[in-house]
Amino acid sequence: MAANDGWDYRQDSSDTTGVGKYLVSSTVRSLMVEHAEIAVALYRDRVKKRTGANARDVRIHTELSTGTRSGRTTTRWVAYVTAYSPHALAREFGSFRRRGRGFTGEHVLRDVARDLETGF
């Protein structure tokens, strides 16, 4: 189904044509996994290692994400990097266990994401 915007430009409204097919292809999924593996390697290199649990307990998963942009629904592969050690949340964002003296977070996952966005 095509829509006409008044300027004789026909816009395809289906999700699985042209770029839409490419965004849900196995090629894009493998690219997302590669980028996530780079993020995991950077995280493991940068995180402080006392016991090594933070560096070991990191996983990658991909999923199809659906979003709406400019009134059009798009589907694409997204990769997530998750640190799942018991204390990863406190290490990333900080904690206030001591009276008044809180531990500020390391923000390693945030910094890795920013570096990957900018192409470090």
CSV table of N, CA, C and O in Angstrom, one decimal:
chain,number,residue,atom,x,y,z
A,1,MET,N,0.8,-1.2,0.0
A,1,MET,CA,0.0,0.0,0.0
A,1,MET,C,0.9,1.2,0.0
A,1,MET,O,1.8,1.4,0.8
A,2,ALA,N,0.7,2.1,-0.9
A,2,ALA,CA,1.5,3.3,-1.0
A,2,ALA,C,0.7,4.6,-0.7
A,2,ALA,O,-0.5,4.6,-1.0
A,3,ALA,N,1.4,5.5,-0.1
A,3,ALA,CA,0.7,6.8,0.2
A,3,ALA,C,1.3,7.9,-0.6
A,3,ALA,O,2.5,7.9,-0.9
A,4,ASN,N,0.5,8.9,-1.0
A,4,ASN,CA,0.9,10.0,-1.8
A,4,ASN,C,0.9,11.2,-0.9
A,4,ASN,O,-0.1,11.5,-0.2
A,5,ASP,N,2.1,11.9,-0.8
A,5,ASP,CA,2.2,13.1,0.1
A,5,ASP,C,1.7,14.4,-0.6
A,5,ASP,O,1.9,15.5,0.0
A,6,GLY,N,1.2,14.4,-1.8
A,6,GLY,CA,0.8,15.6,-2.5
A,6,GLY,C,1.8,16.1,-3.4
A,6,GLY,O,1.5,17.0,-4.2
A,7,TRP,N,3.0,15.7,-3.3
A,7,TRP,CA,4.1,16.1,-4.2
A,7,TRP,C,4.5,15.0,-5.2
A,7,TRP,O,5.6,15.0,-5.7
A,8,ASP,N,3.6,14.1,-5.4
A,8,ASP,CA,3.8,12.9,-6.2
A,8,ASP,C,5.0,12.0,-5.8
A,8,ASP,O,5.6,11.3,-6.5
A,9,TYR,N,5.3,12.0,-4.5
A,9,TYR,CA,6.2,11.1,-3.9
A,9,TYR,C,5.5,10.0,-3.2
A,9,TYR,O,4.7,10.2,-2.4
A,10,ARG,N,5.7,8.8,-3.7
A,10,ARG,CA,5.0,7.6,-3.2
A,10,ARG,C,5.8,7.0,-2.1
A,10,ARG,O,7.0,6.6,-2.4
A,11,GLN,N,5.3,6.8,-0.9
A,11,GLN,CA,6.0,6.2,0.2
A,11,GLN,C,5.4,4.9,0.4
A,11,GLN,O,4.2,4.7,0.6
A,12,ASP,N,6.3,3.9,0.5
A,12,ASP,CA,5.8,2.5,0.8
A,12,ASP,C,5.7,2.4,2.3
A,12,ASP,O,6.5,2.7,3.0
A,13,SER,N,4.5,1.9,2.7
A,13,SER,CA,4.2,1.9,4.1
A,13,SER,C,4.4,0.5,4.7
A,13,SER,O,4.2,0.3,5.9
A,14,SER,N,4.9,-0.5,4.0
A,14,SER,CA,5.1,-1.8,4.5
A,14,SER,C,6.5,-1.9,5.2
A,14,SER,O,7.4,-1.2,4.8
A,15,ASP,N,6.7,-2.7,6.2
A,15,ASP,CA,7.9,-2.8,6.9
A,15,ASP,C,9.0,-3.7,6.2
A,15,ASP,O,10.2,-3.6,6.5
A,16,THR,N,8.6,-4.5,5.3
A,16,THR,CA,9.5,-5.5,4.8
A,16,THR,C,9.9,-5.2,3.3
A,16,THR,O,10.0,-6.1,2.5
A,17,THR,N,10.1,-4.0,3.0
A,17,THR,CA,10.6,-3.7,1.6
A,17,THR,C,11.9,-2.8,1.8
A,17,THR,O,12.0,-2.1,2.7
A,18,GLY,N,12.7,-3.0,0.8
A,18,GLY,CA,14.0,-2.2,0.8
A,18,GLY,C,14.8,-2.3,2.0
A,18,GLY,O,15.3,-3.3,2.4
A,19,VAL,N,15.0,-1.1,2.7
A,19,VAL,CA,15.8,-1.0,3.9
A,19,VAL,C,15.1,-1.9,5.0
A,19,VAL,O,15.8,-2.5,5.8
A,20,GLY,N,13.8,-1.9,5.0
A,20,GLY,CA,13.1,-2.7,6.1
A,20,GLY,C,13.5,-4.2,6.0
A,20,GLY,O,13.7,-4.8,7.1
A,21,LYS,N,13.7,-4.7,4.8
A,21,LYS,CA,14.1,-6.1,4.7
A,21,LYS,C,15.6,-6.3,5.2
A,21,LYS,O,15.9,-7.3,5.9
A,22,TYR,N,16.4,-5.3,4.9
A,22,TYR,CA,17.8,-5.4,5.3
A,22,TYR,C,17.9,-5.3,6.9
A,22,TYR,O,18.7,-6.0,7.5
A,23,LEU,N,17.1,-4.4,7.5
A,23,LEU,CA,17.2,-4.2,8.9
A,23,LEU,C,16.8,-5.5,9.7
A,23,LEU,O,17.1,-5.6,10.9
A,24,VAL,N,16.0,-6.4,9.1
A,24,VAL,CA,15.6,-7.6,9.8
A,24,VAL,C,16.4,-8.8,9.3
A,24,VAL,O,16.0,-9.9,9.6
A,25,SER,N,17.4,-8.6,8.5
A,25,SER,CA,18.1,-9.7,7.9
A,25,SER,C,19.2,-10.2,8.9
A,25,SER,O,19.5,-9.6,9.9
A,26,SER,N,19.7,-11.4,8.6
A,26,SER,CA,20.7,-12.1,9.4
A,26,SER,C,22.0,-11.3,9.3
A,26,SER,O,22.8,-11.4,10.3
A,27,THR,N,22.2,-10.6,8.3
A,27,THR,CA,23.5,-9.8,8.1
A,27,THR,C,23.5,-8.7,9.2
A,27,THR,O,24.5,-8.5,9.9
A,28,VAL,N,22.4,-8.0,9.4
A,28,VAL,CA,22.3,-6.9,10.4
A,28,VAL,C,22.4,-7.6,11.8
A,28,VAL,O,23.1,-7.0,12.7
A,29,ARG,N,21.8,-8.7,12.0
A,29,ARG,CA,21.9,-9.3,13.3
A,29,ARG,C,23.3,-9.7,13.6
A,29,ARG,O,23.8,-9.5,14.7
A,30,SER,N,24.1,-10.2,12.7
A,30,SER,CA,25.5,-10.6,12.9
A,30,SER,C,26.3,-9.3,13.2
A,30,SER,O,27.2,-9.4,14.0
A,31,LEU,N,26.0,-8.2,12.5
A,31,LEU,CA,26.7,-7.0,12.8
A,31,LEU,C,26.4,-6.5,14.2
A,31,LEU,O,27.3,-6.0,14.9
A,32,MET,N,25.2,-6.6,14.6
A,32,MET,CA,24.9,-6.2,16.0
A,32,MET,C,25.6,-7.1,17.0
A,32,MET,O,26.1,-6.6,18.1
A,33,VAL,N,25.7,-8.4,16.8
A,33,VAL,CA,26.4,-9.3,17.7
A,33,VAL,C,27.9,-8.9,17.7
A,33,VAL,O,28.5,-8.8,18.8
A,34,GLU,N,28.5,-8.6,16.6
A,34,GLU,CA,29.9,-8.1,16.5
A,34,GLU,C,30.1,-6.9,17.3
A,34,GLU,O,31.1,-6.8,18.1
A,35,HIS,N,29.2,-5.9,17.2
A,35,HIS,CA,29.4,-4.7,18.0
A,35,HIS,C,29.2,-4.9,19.4
A,35,HIS,O,29.9,-4.3,20.3
A,36,ALA,N,28.3,-5.8,19.8
A,36,ALA,CA,28.1,-6.1,21.2
A,36,ALA,C,29.3,-6.9,21.8
A,36,ALA,O,29.7,-6.6,22.9
A,37,GLU,N,29.9,-7.7,21.0
A,37,GLU,CA,31.1,-8.4,21.4
A,37,GLU,C,32.3,-7.4,21.7
A,37,GLU,O,33.1,-7.6,22.6
A,38,ILE,N,32.4,-6.4,20.8
A,38,ILE,CA,33.4,-5.3,21.1
A,38,ILE,C,33.1,-4.6,22.4
A,38,ILE,O,34.0,-4.3,23.2
A,39,ALA,N,31.8,-4.3,22.6
A,39,ALA,CA,31.4,-3.6,23.8
A,39,ALA,C,31.7,-4.5,25.1
A,39,ALA,O,32.2,-4.0,26.1
A,40,VAL,N,31.5,-5.8,25.0
A,40,VAL,CA,31.8,-6.7,26.1
A,40,VAL,C,33.4,-6.7,26.3
A,40,VAL,O,33.8,-6.6,27.5
A,41,ALA,N,34.1,-6.7,25.3
A,41,ALA,CA,35.6,-6.7,25.4
A,41,ALA,C,36.1,-5.4,26.1
A,41,ALA,O,36.9,-5.4,27.0
A,42,LEU,N,35.5,-4.3,25.6
A,42,LEU,CA,35.8,-3.0,26.3
A,42,LEU,C,35.4,-3.0,27.7
A,42,LEU,O,36.2,-2.5,28.6
A,43,TYR,N,34.2,-3.5,28.0
A,43,TYR,CA,33.8,-3.5,29.4
A,43,TYR,C,34.7,-4.3,30.3
A,43,TYR,O,35.1,-3.9,31.4
A,44,ARG,N,35.0,-5.5,29.8
A,44,ARG,CA,35.9,-6.4,30.6
A,44,ARG,C,37.3,-5.8,30.8
A,44,ARG,O,37.9,-6.0,31.8
A,45,ASP,N,37.7,-5.0,29.8
A,45,ASP,CA,39.0,-4.4,30.0
A,45,ASP,C,39.0,-3.2,31.0
A,45,ASP,O,39.9,-3.0,31.7
A,46,ARG,N,37.9,-2.4,31.0
A,46,ARG,CA,37.8,-1.2,31.8
A,46,ARG,C,37.3,-1.4,33.2
A,46,ARG,O,37.6,-0.6,34.1
A,47,VAL,N,36.5,-2.4,33.5
A,47,VAL,CA,35.8,-2.6,34.8
A,47,VAL,C,36.9,-2.9,35.8
A,47,VAL,O,37.9,-3.6,35.5
A,48,LYS,N,36.8,-2.4,37.0
A,48,LYS,CA,37.7,-2.7,38.1
A,48,LYS,C,37.5,-4.2,38.5
A,48,LYS,O,36.4,-4.6,38.6
A,49,LYS,N,38.6,-4.8,38.7
A,49,LYS,CA,38.6,-6.3,38.9
A,49,LYS,C,39.1,-6.6,40.3
A,49,LYS,O,40.3,-6.5,40.5
A,50,ARG,N,38.2,-6.9,41.2
A,50,ARG,CA,38.7,-7.3,42.5
A,50,ARG,C,38.6,-8.8,42.6
A,50,ARG,O,39.5,-9.5,42.8
A,51,THR,N,37.4,-9.3,42.3
A,51,THR,CA,37.2,-10.8,42.3
A,51,THR,C,37.1,-11.3,40.8
A,51,THR,O,37.2,-12.5,40.6
A,52,GLY,N,36.8,-10.4,39.9
A,52,GLY,CA,36.7,-10.8,38.5
A,52,GLY,C,35.3,-11.1,38.1
A,52,GLY,O,35.0,-11.4,36.9
A,53,ALA,N,34.3,-11.1,39.1
A,53,ALA,CA,32.9,-11.4,38.8
A,53,ALA,C,32.3,-10.5,37.8
A,53,ALA,O,31.5,-10.9,36.9
A,54,ASN,N,32.6,-9.2,38.0
A,54,ASN,CA,32.0,-8.2,37.1
A,54,ASN,C,32.5,-8.4,35.6
A,54,ASN,O,31.7,-8.3,34.7
A,55,ALA,N,33.7,-8.7,35.5
A,55,ALA,CA,34.2,-8.9,34.1
A,55,ALA,C,33.7,-10.2,33.5
A,55,ALA,O,33.5,-10.3,32.3
A,56,ARG,N,33.5,-11.2,34.3
A,56,ARG,CA,33.0,-12.5,33.8
A,56,ARG,C,31.5,-12.5,33.5
A,56,ARG,O,31.1,-13.1,32.5
A,57,ASP,N,30.7,-11.9,34.3
A,57,ASP,CA,29.3,-12.0,34.3
A,57,ASP,C,28.7,-11.0,33.4
A,57,ASP,O,28.0,-10.1,33.8
A,58,VAL,N,28.9,-11.1,32.1
A,58,VAL,CA,28.4,-10.2,31.1
A,58,VAL,C,27.8,-11.0,30.0
A,58,VAL,O,28.4,-12.0,29.6
A,59,ARG,N,26.6,-10.7,29.5
A,59,ARG,CA,26.0,-11.5,28.4
A,59,ARG,C,25.5,-10.5,27.3
A,59,ARG,O,25.2,-9.4,27.6
A,60,ILE,N,25.4,-11.1,26.1
A,60,ILE,CA,24.9,-10.4,25.0
A,60,ILE,C,23.6,-11.1,24.5
A,60,ILE,O,23.5,-12.4,24.5
A,61,HIS,N,22.6,-10.4,24.2
A,61,HIS,CA,21.4,-11.0,23.5
A,61,HIS,C,20.9,-10.0,22.5
A,61,HIS,O,21.0,-8.8,22.6
A,62,THR,N,20.3,-10.5,21.4
A,62,THR,CA,19.7,-9.7,20.4
A,62,THR,C,18.2,-10.0,20.3
A,62,THR,O,17.8,-11.1,20.7
A,63,GLU,N,17.5,-9.0,19.9
A,63,GLU,CA,16.1,-9.2,19.6
A,63,GLU,C,15.6,-8.2,18.6
A,63,GLU,O,16.3,-7.1,18.3
A,64,LEU,N,14.5,-8.5,18.0
A,64,LEU,CA,13.9,-7.6,17.1
A,64,LEU,C,13.1,-6.5,17.8
A,64,LEU,O,12.3,-6.8,18.7
A,65,SER,N,13.4,-5.2,17.6
A,65,SER,CA,12.8,-4.1,18.2
A,65,SER,C,11.9,-3.4,17.3
A,65,SER,O,12.3,-3.2,16.1
A,66,THR,N,10.7,-3.1,17.7
A,66,THR,CA,9.8,-2.4,16.9
A,66,THR,C,9.5,-1.0,17.5
A,66,THR,O,9.3,-0.8,18.7
A,67,GLY,N,9.7,0.0,16.6
A,67,GLY,CA,9.5,1.4,17.1
A,67,GLY,C,8.7,2.2,16.0
A,67,GLY,O,8.6,1.8,14.9
A,68,THR,N,8.3,3.4,16.4
A,68,THR,CA,7.6,4.2,15.5
A,68,THR,C,8.4,5.5,15.3
A,68,THR,O,8.8,6.1,16.3
A,69,ARG,N,8.6,5.9,14.1
A,69,ARG,CA,9.4,7.1,13.7
A,69,ARG,C,8.7,7.8,12.6
A,69,ARG,O,8.4,7.2,11.6
A,70,SER,N,8.3,9.0,12.8
A,70,SER,CA,7.6,9.9,11.8
A,70,SER,C,6.3,9.2,11.4
A,70,SER,O,6.0,9.2,10.2
A,71,GLY,N,5.7,8.6,12.3
A,71,GLY,CA,4.4,7.9,12.0
A,71,GLY,C,4.5,6.6,11.3
A,71,GLY,O,3.5,6.0,10.9
A,72,ARG,N,5.7,6.1,11.2
A,72,ARG,CA,5.9,4.8,10.5
A,72,ARG,C,6.5,3.8,11.4
A,72,ARG,O,7.5,4.1,12.1
A,73,THR,N,6.0,2.6,11.4
A,73,THR,CA,6.5,1.6,12.3
A,73,THR,C,7.7,0.9,11.6
A,73,THR,O,7.6,0.5,10.5
A,74,THR,N,8.8,0.7,12.4
A,74,THR,CA,10.0,0.1,11.8
A,74,THR,C,10.4,-1.0,12.8
A,74,THR,O,10.2,-1.0,14.0
A,75,THR,N,11.0,-2.1,12.2
A,75,THR,CA,11.5,-3.2,13.0
A,75,THR,C,12.9,-3.4,12.6
A,75,THR,O,13.3,-3.3,11.4
A,76,ARG,N,13.8,-3.6,13.6
A,76,ARG,CA,15.2,-3.8,13.4
A,76,ARG,C,15.8,-4.6,14.5
A,76,ARG,O,15.2,-4.8,15.5
A,77,TRP,N,17.0,-5.2,14.2
A,77,TRP,CA,17.7,-5.9,15.2
A,77,TRP,C,18.4,-5.0,16.2
A,77,TRP,O,19.0,-4.0,15.8
A,78,VAL,N,18.4,-5.3,17.4
A,78,VAL,CA,19.1,-4.5,18.5
A,78,VAL,C,19.8,-5.5,19.4
A,78,VAL,O,19.3,-6.6,19.7
A,79,ALA,N,21.0,-5.2,19.7
A,79,ALA,CA,21.9,-6.0,20.6
A,79,ALA,C,21.9,-5.3,22.0
A,79,ALA,O,22.1,-4.1,22.1
A,80,TYR,N,21.8,-6.1,23.0
A,80,TYR,CA,21.9,-5.7,24.4
A,80,TYR,C,23.1,-6.3,25.1
A,80,TYR,O,23.3,-7.5,24.9
A,81,VAL,N,23.8,-5.5,25.9
A,81,VAL,CA,24.9,-6.0,26.7
A,81,VAL,C,24.5,-5.9,28.2
A,81,VAL,O,24.1,-4.8,28.6
A,82,THR,N,24.4,-6.9,28.9
A,82,THR,CA,23.9,-6.9,30.3
A,82,THR,C,25.0,-7.5,31.2
A,82,THR,O,25.5,-8.6,31.0
A,83,ALA,N,25.3,-6.7,32.2
A,83,ALA,CA,26.2,-7.1,33.3
A,83,ALA,C,25.3,-7.6,34.4
A,83,ALA,O,24.5,-6.9,34.9
A,84,TYR,N,25.4,-8.9,34.8
A,84,TYR,CA,24.5,-9.5,35.7
A,84,TYR,C,25.1,-10.1,37.0
A,84,TYR,O,24.4,-10.9,37.6
A,85,SER,N,26.3,-9.7,37.3
A,85,SER,CA,26.8,-10.1,38.6
A,85,SER,C,26.0,-9.5,39.7
A,85,SER,O,25.3,-8.4,39.5
A,86,PRO,N,25.9,-10.1,40.9
A,86,PRO,CA,25.1,-9.6,42.0
A,86,PRO,C,25.3,-8.1,42.4
A,86,PRO,O,24.4,-7.4,42.8
A,87,HIS,N,26.6,-7.6,42.2
A,87,HIS,CA,26.9,-6.3,42.6
A,87,HIS,C,27.1,-5.4,41.4
A,87,HIS,O,27.6,-4.2,41.5
A,88,ALA,N,26.8,-5.8,40.2
A,88,ALA,CA,27.0,-5.0,39.0
A,88,ALA,C,26.2,-3.7,39.0
A,88,ALA,O,26.7,-2.6,38.6
A,89,LEU,N,25.0,-3.7,39.5
A,89,LEU,CA,24.1,-2.5,39.5
A,89,LEU,C,24.8,-1.5,40.4
A,89,LEU,O,24.8,-0.3,40.1
A,90,ALA,N,25.2,-1.9,41.6
A,90,ALA,CA,25.8,-0.9,42.6
A,90,ALA,C,27.1,-0.4,42.0
A,90,ALA,O,27.5,0.8,42.2
A,91,ARG,N,27.9,-1.2,41.3
A,91,ARG,CA,29.2,-0.8,40.8
A,91,ARG,C,28.9,0.2,39.6
A,91,ARG,O,29.7,1.1,39.4
A,92,GLU,N,27.9,0.0,38.8
A,92,GLU,CA,27.6,0.9,37.7
A,92,GLU,C,27.0,2.2,38.1
A,92,GLU,O,27.4,3.3,37.7
A,93,PHE,N,26.1,2.2,39.1
A,93,PHE,CA,25.3,3.4,39.4
A,93,PHE,C,25.7,3.9,40.8
A,93,PHE,O,25.3,5.1,41.1
A,94,GLY,N,26.4,3.2,41.6
A,94,GLY,CA,26.7,3.7,42.9
A,94,GLY,C,25.8,3.1,44.0
A,94,GLY,O,24.8,2.6,43.7
A,95,SER,N,26.2,3.3,45.3
A,95,SER,CA,25.3,2.9,46.4
A,95,SER,C,25.5,3.9,47.5
A,95,SER,O,26.5,4.6,47.6
A,96,PHE,N,24.6,3.8,48.4
A,96,PHE,CA,24.6,4.7,49.6
A,96,PHE,C,24.5,3.8,50.9
A,96,PHE,O,23.8,4.1,51.8
A,97,ARG,N,25.3,2.8,51.0
A,97,ARG,CA,25.3,1.9,52.1
A,97,ARG,C,25.9,2.5,53.4
A,97,ARG,O,25.5,2.3,54.5
A,98,ARG,N,26.9,3.3,53.2
A,98,ARG,CA,27.6,4.0,54.3
A,98,ARG,C,26.8,5.3,54.6
A,98,ARG,O,26.4,6.0,53.7
A,99,ARG,N,26.7,5.6,55.9
A,99,ARG,CA,25.9,6.8,56.3
A,99,ARG,C,26.5,8.1,55.7
A,99,ARG,O,27.6,8.5,56.0
A,100,GLY,N,25.8,8.6,54.7
A,100,GLY,CA,26.1,9.9,54.2
A,100,GLY,C,27.3,9.9,53.2
A,100,GLY,O,27.4,10.7,52.4
A,101,ARG,N,28.1,8.8,53.2
A,101,ARG,CA,29.2,8.7,52.3
A,101,ARG,C,28.9,7.7,51.2
A,101,ARG,O,29.1,6.5,51.5
A,102,GLY,N,28.4,8.1,50.1
A,102,GLY,CA,28.0,7.1,49.1
A,102,GLY,C,29.2,6.8,48.2
A,102,GLY,O,30.1,7.6,48.0
A,103,PHE,N,29.1,5.7,47.6
A,103,PHE,CA,30.0,5.3,46.5
A,103,PHE,C,29.5,5.7,45.2
A,103,PHE,O,28.4,5.3,44.8
A,104,THR,N,30.2,6.5,44.5
A,104,THR,CA,29.7,7.0,43.2
A,104,THR,C,30.0,5.9,42.2
A,104,THR,O,31.0,5.2,42.3
A,105,GLY,N,29.1,5.7,41.2
A,105,GLY,CA,29.2,4.7,40.3
A,105,GLY,C,30.4,4.8,39.3
A,105,GLY,O,30.9,5.9,39.1
A,106,GLU,N,30.8,3.7,38.7
A,106,GLU,CA,31.9,3.7,37.8
A,106,GLU,C,31.4,4.1,36.4
A,106,GLU,O,32.1,4.6,35.5
A,107,HIS,N,30.1,3.8,36.0
A,107,HIS,CA,29.5,4.1,34.7
A,107,HIS,C,30.3,3.5,33.5
A,107,HIS,O,30.4,4.1,32.5
A,108,VAL,N,30.8,2.3,33.7
A,108,VAL,CA,31.6,1.7,32.6
A,108,VAL,C,30.7,1.3,31.4
A,108,VAL,O,31.1,1.6,30.3
A,109,LEU,N,29.5,0.8,31.6
A,109,LEU,CA,28.7,0.4,30.5
A,109,LEU,C,28.2,1.7,29.7
A,109,LEU,O,28.2,1.7,28.5
A,110,ARG,N,27.9,2.7,30.4
A,110,ARG,CA,27.5,4.0,29.8
A,110,ARG,C,28.7,4.5,29.0
A,110,ARG,O,28.5,4.9,27.8
A,111,ASP,N,29.9,4.5,29.5
A,111,ASP,CA,31.1,5.0,28.8
A,111,ASP,C,31.4,4.2,27.6
A,111,ASP,O,31.7,4.7,26.5
A,112,VAL,N,31.2,2.9,27.7
A,112,VAL,CA,31.5,2.0,26.5
A,112,VAL,C,30.4,2.3,25.4
A,112,VAL,O,30.8,2.4,24.2
A,113,ALA,N,29.2,2.5,25.8
A,113,ALA,CA,28.1,2.8,24.8
A,113,ALA,C,28.4,4.1,24.1
A,113,ALA,O,28.3,4.2,22.9
A,114,ARG,N,28.9,5.1,24.9
A,114,ARG,CA,29.2,6.4,24.3
A,114,ARG,C,30.4,6.3,23.3
A,114,ARG,O,30.4,6.9,22.3
A,115,ASP,N,31.4,5.5,23.7
A,115,ASP,CA,32.5,5.3,22.9
A,115,ASP,C,32.2,4.6,21.6
A,115,ASP,O,32.7,5.0,20.5
A,116,LEU,N,31.3,3.6,21.6
A,116,LEU,CA,30.9,2.9,20.4
A,116,LEU,C,30.1,3.8,19.5
A,116,LEU,O,30.1,3.7,18.3
A,117,GLU,N,29.2,4.7,20.1
A,117,GLU,CA,28.4,5.7,19.3
A,117,GLU,C,29.3,6.6,18.5
A,117,GLU,O,29.1,7.0,17.4
A,118,THR,N,30.4,7.1,19.2
A,118,THR,CA,31.3,8.1,18.6
A,118,THR,C,32.3,7.5,17.7
A,118,THR,O,33.0,8.2,16.9
A,119,GLY,N,32.5,6.2,17.8
A,119,GLY,CA,33.4,5.5,16.9
A,119,GLY,C,34.8,5.5,17.5
A,119,GLY,O,35.8,5.3,16.9
A,120,PHE,N,34.9,5.8,18.8
A,120,PHE,CA,36.2,6.0,19.6
A,120,PHE,C,37.3,5.9,18.7
A,120,PHE,O,38.4,6.2,18.7
